[in-house]
Amino acid sequence: MTFKRHIGQLPIIPPDAKEHNVVCQFCIVGCGYHAYTWDINEQGATAPSQNKFGVDLAKQQEAMTPNWYAPAMYNIVKQDGKDVNVVIKPDPACSVNSGLGSIRGARMAEMSYSEARSTQQQRLTEPMIWRYGQMQPTSWDDALDLVARVTAAVVADQGEDALFVSAFDHGGAGGGYENTWGTGKLYFGAMKIKNIRIHNRPAYNSEVHATRDMGVGELNNCYEDAELADTIVAIGTNALETQTNYFLNHWIPNLRGASVDKKEKLMPDEPHAAARIIIVDPRRTVTVNACEVEAGKENVLHLALNSGADLALFNALFTYIADKGWVQKDFIEKSTLRTAANRPPLYPARGDSPAMPGHLTSFEGAVEGCRTSIEDAAKITGLSPNDIVKAAEWIAMPKEGGKRRRVMFGYEKGLIWGNDNYRTNGALVNIALATGNVGQLGGGVVRLGGHQEGYVRPDYPGPRPAPYVDQLLIDGKGAVHHIWGCDHYKTTLNADQFKQAYKRRTDKVKDAMSAVSYGDRKATVDAIVAAIKAGGLFAVDVDLVPTKIGQACHVWLPAATSGEMNLTSMNGERRLRLTERYMDPPGQAMADCLIAARLANNLERVFREMGKTDLADKFKGFDWKTEEDAFMDGYHKHAKGGEFVTYDRLRAMGTNGVQEPATGFQDGKIVGTKRLYTNGVFSTEDGKARFMDAPWRGFEAPGKEEESKKFAFLINNGRANRVWQSAYLDQQEELVMNRWPYPFIQMNPEDMKDLGVSAGDLVEVFNDNGATQAMAYPTPSARRKQTFMLFAFPTGVQGNVVSPGVNELIIPNYKQSWANIRKLASAPGAARATSFKSWEFSA
Amino acid sequence: MEERTSRCDRKVEIGRRKFLSGAGIAAAGAAAASVVPQRSKAAPQLARVAYPSNRLANIQQLKSNEPLAVAYPDDNAPGVLIKLGTRVPGGVGPDGDIVGFTTVCPHKGFPLSYNVSDKTLNCPGHYSRFDCENGGQQIWGQATANLPQYQLRIDAKGDIYAEGIDELLYGRLSNVLEG
């Protein structure tokens, strides 16, 4: 049966309800919301004077009304220890979303911890510890003492390289400037931890080293640019599902022609029309469909290229555009490096070094190095030569009157988790630089983003390329593992192998702990240290909920999330906002920054007890009492422009906040930066952007070429609209699990017929790396032998079949995975309750 | 997906116009009327909304896979009755195939239109799709609820009554409005 709440009415927000600024805690877009809270025993009424909206709620409200909220936007939560009603609804005055709420963000209230309404009862409420053969609640003092003693013993004995860390580096839930600073100061300030990895990849690296090396920070435009562009180029992004309200509120108006007036006003000296869009994606997505619906098929060019062939496409476009002379000579002259360095000796197979897998050069050097004919690109990509030429024309052919075409290039995981990340990223930025589309209205070459950002930390002390942490753990390296908001079991590559090794190693420590009396602290620590010496691993998991990797851990520490703490983040146009605390964290849960501080305090104490004063002294400076203390110590002191930013000032800036970097404080407002690089000065030492000589070299990650030949199906993978990240909250949400009890795998119906698989059947996806399961979803628009599986889902982990192959910079290559498929079972009960119709809207 | 009949369109269109005309009239006049905050009074309330039992149509009016525009629980709440032609969960009638849904999208209140080729209700606002053969399950979309469905009863004369709704309707904080 389809899930229904059987809710026919909701409490009405009274006029005196408290209003808190909230930014959606999930995706990069960061939609503005308000949380309204009021006493549990009070409610407003329909008369205008008796509700927050000042309107007659006894009347039906119109479409897009701000005067309504869905049941998913309501809950009962604790605030200062008392039950209160809460409504979290989108803010019509926020320029990001203009009142729109996605199926993820508009469920924030329902996805909050509520004792009264039994929502998110999975949340961790107390520290938990492995005791007498199972996880048991304990006090913060006890848990932190054990973690500090084991960590200190290992660091004192083996050095800091024996402490492995997995830590989020993002904004929004489980992140934010407060918490990245808290963990960053602990691991990169007090200690110098090299063996650390990020939530979605097995090393500490950028997802976009190339654009940064070229001097172009990856979030360089503003959302308004999508309204101003002549052409939008979307690469490896399914923006309707993964940057939903950015797409709906800023791309669609341009595709409909609704922003032409704005274009004419802001850019009066050139012709304007509704935008066209080029979408580079092997899969036909709902984004492609929506663009066709709004702009007409003739204005949508879907380049459904062979998986992983983007680099060849970009090089052909760059070559064609350069040969036509459709480039911005003045910009190239003034703002880019004009002298080409010699190619490194092993080029093109190898870059300048493993740290530099490409070759930075001048425009002319790049044109020579990247030269690719339309015909060669057509062969590699499987695209028609005409479509490649058409794309080049849509990007760079001058407009009527010889005016430059304004183009915004947006890319995400299809490129980032794709073949030859470094050079592909570089080749795309080449096109944007050559056509002068950085720092201009309607331009930008930008990551579209996953999470919001919230990064301020001391510099990473490790090398580039960074250590391949997950592989080192498999290989038996590391003694203690601190995990912050990461779940490798769901979100790593080679996940089957990782889980097997990780369980073996952590079980050794569990068995050792079970063999001594827990109350004897010295005996417990000695037993753990001895098990570590025998190849064991002591694992500490800081998270909101019990995770899959948590099953292997020895200590769980309960963290607070956005809204349970004050939390700052910035979105994909660098828009910084403060989400105000509107509810209590569950039980004894604490903000990560404060957990980090208390861990630092305990490490200092233990090192002092051990007589290691020099080590103990490194942990000074963690006397924070609140997340605001961490913000002032971190962002305010260390972020660019941070000196202008305080909580009070951000609170006054509401859900529109300020775009980073802040440059001043005037008339009671923080002054920000709408677009980067408007002055043509880039983020390099000499201020000149670089082009990249980035020739095609086939499947770059080891083993991918062989895998593509050996197995029948491409297992493309990624996100779905309804699910946030690894479903860590959604796994307890009936609206989600009723629809996706298992991860879907979209398959061509003919392929399903060949395999004897029907809609909803569970299939096994298997290759030499491992195996996983998924629910077959017949998808006529899917190309033969090309599937798409939901990534990082708890009831079927796609990462099990992703090979360990990474690029030189240890960037995983999730997208290019191939496997065989066989039927496991006919549709189980949960799958029989789901619909298997097309996702595509038709008017 | 292009095989929608124009008649169906017209029927749904009527509901759409009705909805739009009834909506969005800001209640400035009513604002002056009330001054006493209700929250200071103790008033016994029902735990559930009391739904009217409204006759929406007779079974004879339904043709297979042709939506009939209706409204429930009042004229400002447009919806459809559909005889799907196959037995479905929540379906009533001799063939267990008659269902009723709101046609106001639970995401942002845009009017849904019926796609006869795959028996779905579709939203032009943000592309959400609901499966009429599966309890209004949102196949894809931005709504945080599946599509509100009518609880239907058919009497001996074949009159079809709606007697309840299983989710909150868009644009109202009580499915049954006061007055």
Coordinates of C-alpha atoms in Angstrom, one line a residue, chain A residues 279-765:
Chain A
I279 CA 23.3 18.4 -21.3
V280 CA 26.2 16.0 -21.3
D281 CA 25.1 12.8 -19.7
P282 CA 25.0 9.2 -20.9
R283 CA 21.6 8.8 -19.3
R284 CA 18.3 10.5 -20.2
T285 CA 17.3 12.1 -16.9
V286 CA 14.2 13.9 -15.7
T287 CA 16.4 17.0 -16.1
V288 CA 16.6 16.4 -19.8
N289 CA 12.8 15.9 -20.0
A290 CA 12.0 19.0 -18.0
C291 CA 14.2 21.1 -20.2
E292 CA 12.5 19.7 -23.3
V293 CA 9.1 20.5 -21.8
E294 CA 10.0 24.1 -21.0
A295 CA 12.4 25.1 -23.8
G296 CA 11.2 22.9 -26.6
K297 CA 13.2 20.0 -27.9
E298 CA 14.9 22.2 -30.5
N299 CA 16.6 24.2 -27.7
V300 CA 17.8 21.2 -25.8
L301 CA 20.9 19.3 -26.9
H302 CA 21.3 16.1 -25.0
L303 CA 24.7 14.7 -25.7
A304 CA 24.3 11.1 -24.5
L305 CA 27.9 10.2 -24.8
N306 CA 29.7 6.9 -24.0
S307 CA 30.3 6.8 -20.3
G308 CA 33.7 8.4 -19.4
A309 CA 34.3 10.0 -22.8
D310 CA 33.8 13.6 -21.7
L311 CA 37.4 14.6 -22.1
A312 CA 37.4 13.8 -25.8
L313 CA 34.2 15.8 -26.3
F314 CA 35.6 18.8 -24.5
N315 CA 38.8 18.7 -26.4
A316 CA 37.0 18.6 -29.7
L317 CA 34.8 21.5 -28.7
F318 CA 37.8 23.5 -27.6
T319 CA 39.7 22.7 -30.9
Y320 CA 36.7 23.6 -33.0
I321 CA 36.0 26.9 -31.2
A322 CA 39.7 27.9 -31.3
D323 CA 40.0 27.1 -35.0
K324 CA 36.9 29.2 -35.7
G325 CA 38.4 32.0 -33.8
W326 CA 35.4 32.2 -31.5
V327 CA 37.6 33.1 -28.5
Q328 CA 38.1 36.2 -26.4
K329 CA 41.6 37.4 -27.4
D330 CA 41.7 40.3 -25.0
F331 CA 40.8 38.2 -22.0
I332 CA 43.3 35.6 -22.9
E333 CA 45.9 38.2 -23.4
K334 CA 45.3 40.1 -20.1
S335 CA 44.2 37.3 -17.7
T336 CA 45.9 34.1 -18.7
L337 CA 49.5 32.8 -18.8
R338 CA 51.1 33.7 -22.1
T339 CA 54.2 31.5 -22.1
A340 CA 53.9 27.8 -22.6
A341 CA 56.1 25.5 -20.5
N342 CA 57.6 22.5 -22.2
R343 CA 55.6 19.3 -21.9
P344 CA 56.9 16.8 -19.3
P345 CA 58.9 13.9 -20.7
L346 CA 56.3 11.1 -20.3
Y347 CA 53.4 13.2 -21.6
P348 CA 50.7 12.5 -22.5
A349 CA 50.6 9.2 -20.6
R350 CA 51.9 10.8 -17.4
G351 CA 51.6 14.4 -16.2
D352 CA 54.2 16.7 -14.7
S353 CA 54.1 14.5 -11.7
P354 CA 51.7 12.2 -9.9
A355 CA 50.5 15.3 -8.1
M356 CA 50.0 17.1 -11.4
P357 CA 48.4 14.7 -13.9
G358 CA 48.0 17.4 -16.5
H359 CA 50.2 20.1 -17.9
L360 CA 49.4 23.7 -17.2
T361 CA 50.2 26.0 -20.1
S362 CA 49.1 28.9 -22.3
F363 CA 46.1 29.0 -24.6
E364 CA 48.2 28.1 -27.6
G365 CA 49.9 25.3 -25.7
A366 CA 46.5 23.9 -24.8
V367 CA 45.1 24.2 -28.3
E368 CA 48.1 22.2 -29.6
G369 CA 48.0 19.6 -26.8
C370 CA 44.3 19.1 -26.8
R371 CA 43.8 19.0 -30.5
T372 CA 41.0 16.6 -31.3
S373 CA 39.0 16.4 -34.5
I374 CA 35.3 16.3 -34.5
E375 CA 35.5 12.9 -36.2
D376 CA 37.8 11.4 -33.7
A377 CA 35.7 12.7 -30.8
A378 CA 32.6 11.3 -32.5
K379 CA 34.3 7.9 -32.6
I380 CA 35.3 8.0 -28.9
T381 CA 32.1 9.5 -27.6
G382 CA 29.6 7.8 -29.8
L383 CA 28.0 11.1 -30.6
S384 CA 27.2 12.4 -34.1
P385 CA 29.7 14.9 -35.5
N386 CA 26.8 17.2 -36.2
D387 CA 25.8 17.3 -32.6
I388 CA 29.3 18.1 -31.5
V389 CA 29.5 21.0 -34.0
K390 CA 26.1 22.2 -32.9
A391 CA 27.3 22.2 -29.3
A392 CA 30.3 24.2 -30.3
E393 CA 28.1 26.7 -32.0
W394 CA 25.7 27.0 -29.1
I395 CA 28.6 27.7 -26.8
A396 CA 30.7 30.0 -28.9
M397 CA 29.3 31.2 -32.2
P398 CA 29.0 35.0 -31.8
K399 CA 25.5 36.4 -31.4
E400 CA 23.9 38.7 -33.8
G401 CA 26.1 41.8 -34.1
G402 CA 29.2 39.8 -33.2
K403 CA 28.5 39.8 -29.4
R404 CA 30.1 37.1 -27.3
R405 CA 27.7 34.3 -26.3
R406 CA 27.3 34.1 -22.5
V407 CA 27.6 30.6 -21.3
M408 CA 27.4 29.0 -17.9
F409 CA 29.1 25.6 -17.5
G410 CA 27.9 23.6 -14.5
Y411 CA 29.3 20.2 -13.7
E412 CA 29.1 17.7 -10.9
K413 CA 29.6 14.1 -10.0
G414 CA 29.4 12.7 -13.6
L415 CA 32.6 14.6 -14.2
I416 CA 34.0 14.4 -10.7
W417 CA 33.5 10.7 -10.2
G418 CA 34.2 10.1 -13.8
N419 CA 37.1 9.0 -16.0
D420 CA 40.3 11.1 -15.8
N421 CA 38.8 13.6 -13.4
Y422 CA 41.8 16.0 -13.5
R423 CA 42.2 16.4 -17.2
T424 CA 38.5 16.3 -17.9
N425 CA 37.9 19.1 -15.4
G426 CA 40.8 21.0 -17.0
A427 CA 39.5 20.5 -20.5
L428 CA 36.2 22.0 -19.5
V429 CA 37.7 25.0 -17.8
N430 CA 39.8 25.5 -21.1
I431 CA 36.5 26.1 -23.0
A432 CA 35.2 28.6 -20.4
L433 CA 38.5 30.5 -20.3
A434 CA 38.9 30.6 -24.1
T435 CA 35.3 32.0 -24.5
G436 CA 35.8 34.5 -21.7
N437 CA 33.0 33.0 -19.6
V438 CA 34.5 33.4 -16.1
G439 CA 33.7 36.4 -14.0
Q440 CA 31.0 37.6 -16.4
L441 CA 27.3 38.0 -16.2
G442 CA 25.7 34.9 -17.4
G443 CA 28.9 33.0 -17.2
G444 CA 30.9 30.8 -14.8
V445 CA 32.5 27.4 -14.9
V446 CA 31.2 25.9 -11.7
R447 CA 30.7 22.8 -9.6
L448 CA 27.0 22.5 -9.0
G449 CA 27.8 20.8 -5.7
G450 CA 26.5 18.0 -3.5
H451 CA 26.5 19.2 0.1
Q452 CA 26.7 22.8 1.1
E453 CA 30.2 24.0 1.9
G454 CA 31.6 25.0 5.3
Y455 CA 35.3 24.6 5.2
V456 CA 37.8 26.4 7.3
R457 CA 40.7 24.4 8.8
P458 CA 44.4 24.7 9.3
D459 CA 46.2 23.4 6.2
Y460 CA 46.2 19.6 5.6
P461 CA 49.7 18.4 6.7
G462 CA 49.8 15.5 4.3
P463 CA 51.2 15.1 0.8
R464 CA 49.7 15.4 -2.6
P465 CA 48.7 12.8 -3.8
A466 CA 47.2 12.1 -0.4
P467 CA 47.4 8.6 1.2
Y468 CA 44.7 6.1 -0.1
V469 CA 43.3 5.7 3.4
D470 CA 40.7 3.0 2.7
Q471 CA 43.3 0.9 1.0
L472 CA 45.7 1.4 3.9
L473 CA 43.0 0.2 6.3
I474 CA 42.4 -2.9 4.1
D475 CA 46.1 -3.5 4.2
G476 CA 46.2 -3.6 8.0
K477 CA 47.6 -0.1 8.5
G478 CA 46.4 2.3 11.2
A479 CA 45.7 1.5 14.9
V480 CA 42.9 3.9 15.9
H481 CA 40.2 5.2 13.6
H482 CA 38.2 8.3 14.4
I483 CA 35.1 8.6 12.2
W484 CA 33.1 11.8 12.0
G485 CA 29.9 11.6 10.0
C486 CA 31.2 9.2 7.4
D487 CA 29.9 5.7 6.5
H488 CA 32.4 3.9 4.4
Y489 CA 30.2 0.8 4.4
K490 CA 27.8 2.7 2.2
T491 CA 29.9 5.4 0.5
T492 CA 33.2 4.0 -0.5
L493 CA 34.5 2.1 -3.5
N494 CA 35.7 -1.5 -3.3
A495 CA 33.2 -1.6 -0.4
D496 CA 32.9 -5.3 -0.2
Q497 CA 36.7 -5.8 0.4
F498 CA 36.7 -2.8 2.8
K499 CA 33.9 -4.2 4.9
Q500 CA 35.5 -7.7 5.2
A501 CA 38.9 -6.3 6.3
Y502 CA 37.4 -3.7 8.6
K503 CA 35.2 -6.3 10.3
R504 CA 38.1 -8.7 10.8
R505 CA 40.3 -6.0 12.4
T506 CA 37.7 -4.4 14.6
D507 CA 36.4 -7.8 15.8
K508 CA 39.8 -8.4 17.2
V509 CA 39.4 -5.4 19.5
K510 CA 35.9 -6.3 20.4
D511 CA 36.9 -9.8 21.4
A512 CA 39.8 -8.4 23.5
M513 CA 37.5 -5.9 25.2
S514 CA 35.0 -8.7 26.0
A515 CA 37.7 -10.7 27.6
V516 CA 38.4 -8.2 30.4
S517 CA 36.3 -6.4 33.0
Y518 CA 35.2 -3.2 31.5
G519 CA 35.3 -1.4 34.8
D520 CA 39.1 -2.0 35.0
R521 CA 40.2 0.8 32.8
K522 CA 43.8 -0.1 32.7
A523 CA 43.1 -3.7 31.8
T524 CA 40.7 -2.5 29.1
V525 CA 43.2 -0.1 27.5
D526 CA 45.9 -2.7 27.7
A527 CA 43.7 -5.3 26.1
I528 CA 42.8 -2.9 23.2
V529 CA 46.4 -1.9 22.6
A530 CA 47.5 -5.6 22.6
A531 CA 44.7 -6.4 20.1
I532 CA 45.9 -3.5 17.9
K533 CA 49.4 -4.8 17.9
A534 CA 47.9 -8.1 16.7
G535 CA 46.4 -6.3 13.6
G536 CA 43.3 -5.0 15.3
L537 CA 41.8 -1.6 14.9
F538 CA 40.0 0.5 17.5
A539 CA 37.2 2.5 16.0
V540 CA 35.3 5.5 17.3
D541 CA 32.2 6.7 15.4
V542 CA 30.8 10.2 15.9
D543 CA 27.4 10.4 14.1
L544 CA 23.8 11.3 14.3
V545 CA 22.5 7.8 14.0
P546 CA 24.0 4.3 14.3
T547 CA 25.6 3.8 11.0
K548 CA 26.6 0.7 9.0
I549 CA 30.3 1.2 9.7
G550 CA 29.2 1.8 13.3
Q551 CA 28.3 -1.8 13.6
A552 CA 32.1 -2.5 13.6
C553 CA 33.0 0.4 16.0
H554 CA 33.7 0.3 19.7
V555 CA 32.5 3.7 20.7
W556 CA 29.6 5.8 19.3
L557 CA 29.5 9.5 20.2
P558 CA 26.1 11.2 19.6
A559 CA 26.3 14.4 17.5
A560 CA 23.8 17.2 17.1
T561 CA 22.7 18.4 13.7
S562 CA 21.7 21.7 12.1
G563 CA 19.0 23.4 14.1
E564 CA 19.9 21.6 17.2
M565 CA 22.9 23.8 17.2
N566 CA 23.6 27.1 15.5
L567 CA 25.3 26.3 12.3
T568 CA 26.8 28.3 9.4
S569 CA 27.4 27.1 5.8
M570 CA 27.6 28.5 2.4
N571 CA 25.8 27.3 -0.8
G572 CA 26.8 26.9 -4.4
E573 CA 27.0 30.6 -5.0
R574 CA 29.0 31.1 -1.7
R575 CA 26.0 32.4 0.1
L576 CA 26.7 32.2 3.8
R577 CA 23.8 32.0 6.3
L578 CA 23.3 31.1 9.9
T579 CA 20.8 28.4 10.8
E580 CA 19.6 29.3 14.3
R581 CA 19.1 26.7 16.9
Y582 CA 15.4 26.0 17.2
M583 CA 15.4 22.7 19.1
D584 CA 17.4 20.7 21.5
P585 CA 19.7 17.9 20.4
P586 CA 18.4 14.5 21.4
G587 CA 19.5 13.3 24.8
Q588 CA 23.1 14.1 25.4
A589 CA 24.0 14.7 21.8
M590 CA 26.5 17.6 21.3
A591 CA 27.7 19.7 18.3
D592 CA 30.7 18.0 16.7
C593 CA 32.9 21.0 17.4
L594 CA 32.2 20.6 21.1
I595 CA 32.8 16.9 20.9
A596 CA 36.2 17.6 19.2
A597 CA 37.0 20.2 22.0
R598 CA 36.1 17.8 24.8
L599 CA 38.2 15.1 23.1
A600 CA 41.1 17.5 22.9
N601 CA 40.6 18.4 26.6
N602 CA 40.7 14.7 27.5
L603 CA 43.8 14.0 25.3
E604 CA 45.5 16.9 27.0
R605 CA 44.7 15.5 30.4
V606 CA 45.8 12.0 29.6
F607 CA 49.1 13.1 28.0
R608 CA 49.8 15.1 31.1
E609 CA 49.1 12.1 33.3
M610 CA 51.5 10.2 31.1
G611 CA 54.1 12.9 31.8
K612 CA 54.1 13.9 28.1
T613 CA 53.9 17.6 28.7
D614 CA 55.0 18.5 25.1
L615 CA 52.2 16.5 23.6
A616 CA 49.7 17.7 26.2
D617 CA 50.5 21.4 25.5
K618 CA 49.5 21.0 21.8
F619 CA 45.9 20.5 22.9
K620 CA 45.5 23.9 24.5
G621 CA 42.9 26.3 22.9
F622 CA 39.9 24.0 23.1
D623 CA 38.1 25.8 25.9
W624 CA 35.0 26.4 23.7
K625 CA 31.7 26.3 25.6
T626 CA 29.4 26.9 22.6
E627 CA 29.4 26.5 18.8
E628 CA 29.7 30.2 18.6
D629 CA 33.1 30.0 20.4
A630 CA 34.2 27.6 17.7
F631 CA 32.9 29.9 15.0
M632 CA 34.8 32.9 16.4
D633 CA 38.0 30.9 16.8
G634 CA 37.7 29.4 13.3
Y635 CA 35.7 31.3 10.7
H636 CA 36.0 34.7 12.2
K637 CA 39.8 34.5 12.6
H638 CA 40.7 32.3 9.7
A639 CA 38.3 32.6 6.8
K640 CA 38.9 35.2 4.1
G641 CA 36.8 38.1 5.2
G642 CA 35.8 36.3 8.4
E643 CA 36.7 39.4 10.4
F644 CA 33.5 41.0 9.2
V645 CA 31.3 38.1 10.2
T646 CA 29.7 37.4 13.6
Y647 CA 26.6 35.4 14.6
D648 CA 24.7 38.6 15.4
R649 CA 25.5 40.1 12.0
L650 CA 24.5 36.9 10.2
R651 CA 21.3 36.6 12.1
A652 CA 20.4 40.1 10.9
M653 CA 21.1 39.1 7.3
G654 CA 18.4 36.4 7.5
T655 CA 18.0 33.6 4.9
N656 CA 19.7 35.7 2.2
G657 CA 22.9 36.0 4.2
V658 CA 25.9 37.3 2.4
Q659 CA 28.0 35.9 -0.5
E660 CA 31.5 35.1 0.4
P661 CA 34.1 36.4 0.6
A662 CA 32.9 39.2 2.9
T663 CA 34.7 42.5 2.2
G664 CA 33.4 44.8 4.8
F665 CA 30.6 45.8 7.1
Q666 CA 28.5 48.9 6.2
D667 CA 25.2 50.3 7.3
G668 CA 24.6 47.4 9.5
K669 CA 25.2 44.9 6.8
I670 CA 28.0 42.5 5.8
V671 CA 29.2 43.4 2.3
G672 CA 29.8 40.3 0.1
T673 CA 31.0 39.3 -3.4
K674 CA 28.4 38.4 -6.0
R675 CA 30.8 36.9 -8.5
L676 CA 34.5 36.0 -8.4
Y677 CA 37.1 37.1 -10.9
T678 CA 35.2 40.1 -12.3
N679 CA 38.5 42.0 -12.4
G680 CA 40.2 39.2 -14.4
V681 CA 42.6 38.4 -11.7
F682 CA 42.7 34.7 -10.9
S683 CA 43.7 32.6 -7.9
T684 CA 47.3 32.0 -8.9
E685 CA 50.5 33.7 -7.6
D686 CA 50.7 35.9 -10.6
G687 CA 47.0 36.3 -10.9
K688 CA 46.9 34.7 -14.4
A689 CA 44.7 31.7 -15.1
R690 CA 46.2 28.7 -16.8
F691 CA 45.0 26.5 -19.6
M692 CA 45.6 22.8 -19.5
D693 CA 47.2 20.6 -22.1
A694 CA 45.0 17.7 -21.4
P695 CA 45.0 15.0 -24.1
W696 CA 42.7 11.9 -24.0
R697 CA 44.2 8.7 -22.7
G698 CA 41.3 6.3 -22.6
F699 CA 40.1 4.9 -19.3
E700 CA 42.7 6.2 -17.0
A701 CA 42.1 4.4 -13.7
P702 CA 43.7 1.0 -13.5
G703 CA 41.5 -1.9 -14.3
K704 CA 38.6 0.0 -15.8
E705 CA 39.3 -0.8 -19.5
E706 CA 39.5 -4.5 -18.7
E707 CA 36.3 -4.4 -16.6
S708 CA 34.4 -2.7 -19.3
K709 CA 35.2 -5.5 -21.7
K710 CA 34.7 -8.4 -19.2
F711 CA 31.2 -7.5 -17.9
A712 CA 28.0 -7.0 -19.7
F713 CA 26.4 -4.0 -18.0
L714 CA 27.5 -0.5 -17.3
I715 CA 26.4 0.2 -13.6
N716 CA 26.1 3.9 -13.8
N717 CA 25.1 5.3 -10.4
G718 CA 24.1 8.4 -8.5
R719 CA 21.4 10.2 -6.5
A720 CA 17.7 10.2 -6.6
N721 CA 15.3 13.1 -5.9
R722 CA 13.6 11.6 -2.9
V723 CA 16.7 10.5 -1.0
W724 CA 19.3 12.7 0.7
Q725 CA 22.9 11.4 0.6
S726 CA 23.2 7.9 2.1
A727 CA 19.6 7.9 3.4
Y728 CA 20.9 8.2 7.0
L729 CA 17.7 9.9 8.0
D730 CA 15.5 8.7 5.1
Q731 CA 16.0 5.1 6.1
Q732 CA 13.4 5.8 8.8
E733 CA 11.1 7.8 6.7
E734 CA 8.1 5.9 5.4
L735 CA 7.6 8.3 2.5
V736 CA 11.0 7.3 1.2
M737 CA 11.2 3.6 2.1
N738 CA 7.7 2.9 0.8
R739 CA 8.8 4.1 -2.6
W740 CA 12.4 2.8 -2.5
P741 CA 12.5 -0.3 -0.2
Y742 CA 15.6 -1.3 -2.2
P743 CA 17.8 0.8 -4.4
F744 CA 16.4 0.9 -7.9
I745 CA 18.4 -0.1 -10.9
Q746 CA 17.0 1.4 -14.1
M747 CA 17.2 -1.1 -16.9
N748 CA 16.1 -1.3 -20.5
P749 CA 13.0 -3.6 -20.7
E750 CA 14.6 -5.7 -23.4
D751 CA 17.6 -6.4 -21.2
M752 CA 15.2 -7.3 -18.4
K753 CA 13.4 -9.7 -20.7
D754 CA 16.7 -11.3 -21.7
L755 CA 17.5 -11.9 -18.1
G756 CA 14.0 -13.1 -17.2
V757 CA 13.6 -10.2 -14.8
S758 CA 10.3 -8.4 -14.1
A759 CA 9.6 -5.0 -12.5
G760 CA 10.4 -5.0 -8.8
D761 CA 12.4 -8.2 -8.9
L762 CA 15.6 -8.2 -6.8
V763 CA 18.7 -8.7 -9.0
E764 CA 22.2 -9.3 -8.0
V765 CA 24.8 -7.0 -9.5

